Amino acid sequence: MAKSATVLIRMVSTADTGYFYVTKKNPRIKVEKLKFRKYDPIIRKHVLFKESQIK
């Protein structure tokens, strides 16, 4: 069987609340780091989430 091309990444809130989402990314297609505006339930607002590695 072939190995999966996608890797798991962690999307960390830039509001420094410690909240994060886990999502998949294909590094062959998207080589730059991902940035999304998503909902942070700790501060109850939409903020910027940036990609970081899962440890």
XYZ file of N, CA, C and O in Angstrom, residues 7-54:
192
model
N -0.324 15.155 5.819
C 0.228 15.128 7.173
C -0.699 15.914 8.082
O -1.398 16.825 7.641
N -0.716 15.573 9.359
C -1.518 16.300 10.334
C -0.742 17.528 10.789
O 0.456 17.448 11.064
N -1.431 18.650 10.861
C -0.829 19.879 11.367
C -1.724 20.466 12.440
O -2.904 20.150 12.531
N -1.142 21.325 13.232
C -1.867 21.983 14.314
C -2.016 23.457 13.962
O -1.054 24.117 13.607
N -3.251 23.959 14.044
C -3.526 25.373 13.790
C -3.697 26.054 15.147
O -4.678 25.818 15.850
N -2.718 26.906 15.532
C -2.684 27.517 16.858
C -3.225 28.942 16.789
O -2.901 29.692 15.871
N -4.017 29.317 17.771
C -4.608 30.653 17.843
C -3.539 31.704 18.096
O -2.651 31.515 18.933
N -3.643 32.832 17.379
C -2.703 33.936 17.593
C -3.127 34.810 18.761
O -2.412 35.749 19.120
N -4.263 34.524 19.387
C -4.724 35.280 20.552
C -4.074 34.773 21.842
O -4.415 35.241 22.926
N -3.160 33.819 21.746
C -2.421 33.254 22.896
C -3.331 32.659 23.959
O -3.091 32.812 25.152
N -4.401 31.993 23.510
C -5.290 31.323 24.457
C -4.902 29.866 24.641
O -5.377 29.217 25.559
N -4.075 29.337 23.736
C -3.688 27.938 23.805
C -4.631 27.030 23.044
O -4.419 25.823 22.983
N -5.678 27.583 22.461
C -6.645 26.785 21.706
C -6.067 26.467 20.331
O -5.372 27.286 19.731
N -6.352 25.250 19.838
C -5.847 24.854 18.526
C -6.815 23.913 17.840
O -7.643 23.273 18.479
N -6.731 23.875 16.520
C -7.440 22.918 15.680
C -6.409 21.967 15.083
O -5.255 22.361 14.889
N -6.815 20.750 14.771
C -5.952 19.806 14.073
C -6.583 19.552 12.712
O -7.776 19.280 12.607
N -5.785 19.671 11.656
C -6.266 19.494 10.300
C -5.212 18.794 9.467
O -4.096 18.563 9.937
N -5.563 18.446 8.247
C -4.645 17.774 7.332
C -4.145 18.747 6.274
O -4.832 19.700 5.923
N -2.939 18.472 5.766
C -2.361 19.290 4.718
C -1.529 18.402 3.804
O -0.835 17.503 4.272
N -1.610 18.673 2.501
C -0.773 17.970 1.537
C 0.440 18.859 1.258
O 0.323 19.864 0.564
N 1.634 18.513 1.788
C 2.794 19.392 1.625
C 3.338 19.414 0.197
O 4.142 20.278 -0.135
N 2.916 18.507 -0.647
C 3.357 18.541 -2.047
C 2.666 19.659 -2.814
O 3.218 20.211 -3.754
N 1.440 19.991 -2.422
C 0.663 21.018 -3.113
C 0.804 22.371 -2.409
O 1.057 23.387 -3.035
N 0.615 22.377 -1.096
C 0.692 23.612 -0.302
C 2.024 23.625 0.449
O 2.155 23.000 1.488
N 2.992 24.347 -0.078
C 4.303 24.374 0.568
C 4.408 25.486 1.611
O 5.227 25.403 2.520
N 3.578 26.542 1.492
C 3.638 27.631 2.461
C 2.816 27.262 3.697
O 1.986 26.371 3.663
N 3.059 27.989 4.779
C 2.317 27.739 6.015
C 0.896 28.263 5.878
O 0.667 29.323 5.305
N -0.058 27.532 6.441
C -1.467 27.906 6.349
C -1.827 28.956 7.395
O -1.288 28.966 8.499
N -2.757 29.836 7.020
C -3.328 30.829 7.938
C -4.820 30.882 7.666
O -5.237 30.988 6.520
N -5.627 30.781 8.720
C -7.080 30.842 8.597
C -7.647 31.711 9.708
O -7.092 31.765 10.805
N -8.760 32.373 9.419
C -9.544 33.022 10.462
C -10.606 32.024 10.898
O -11.474 31.658 10.119
N -10.484 31.588 12.146
C -11.418 30.612 12.684
C -11.887 31.079 14.062
O -11.342 32.017 14.620
N -12.873 30.370 14.581
C -13.491 30.744 15.853
C -12.666 30.211 17.021
O -12.306 29.040 17.066
N -12.383 31.077 17.974
C -11.708 30.696 19.215
C -12.744 30.762 20.335
O -13.170 31.851 20.727
N -13.193 29.614 20.850
C -14.271 29.613 21.850
C -13.845 30.155 23.213
O -14.704 30.504 24.019
N -12.557 30.266 23.472
C -12.122 30.781 24.772
C -12.386 32.279 24.871
O -12.877 32.768 25.894
N -12.092 33.028 23.798
C -12.366 34.463 23.804
C -13.642 34.809 23.048
O -14.028 35.964 22.977
N -14.281 33.801 22.459
C -15.555 33.922 21.740
C -15.476 34.924 20.592
O -16.345 35.761 20.423
N -14.409 34.821 19.790
C -14.225 35.669 18.621
C -13.543 34.867 17.513
O -12.943 33.829 17.776
N -13.628 35.388 16.290
C -12.860 34.833 15.189
C -11.491 35.502 15.195
O -11.401 36.735 15.215
N -10.434 34.690 15.198
C -9.064 35.207 15.192
C -8.247 34.431 14.162
O -8.700 33.423 13.622
N -7.044 34.901 13.922
C -6.155 34.256 12.964
C -5.513 33.037 13.613
O -5.023 33.106 14.755
N -5.532 31.912 12.901
C -4.883 30.685 13.336
C -3.743 30.399 12.383
O -3.922 30.453 11.162
N -2.547 30.102 12.919
C -1.377 29.822 12.098
C -0.928 28.385 12.295
O -1.105 27.804 13.357
N -0.306 27.851 11.257
C 0.151 26.459 11.266
C 1.386 26.300 12.148
O 2.286 27.129 12.145
N 1.419 25.201 12.898
C 2.612 24.785 13.631
C 2.672 23.273 13.598
O 1.706 22.613 13.204
N 3.789 22.713 13.989
C 3.977 21.273 13.943
C 3.327 20.610 15.151
O 3.279 21.184 16.238
N 2.864 19.380 14.949
C 2.352 18.577 16.057
C 3.545 17.911 16.710
O 4.374 17.315 16.029
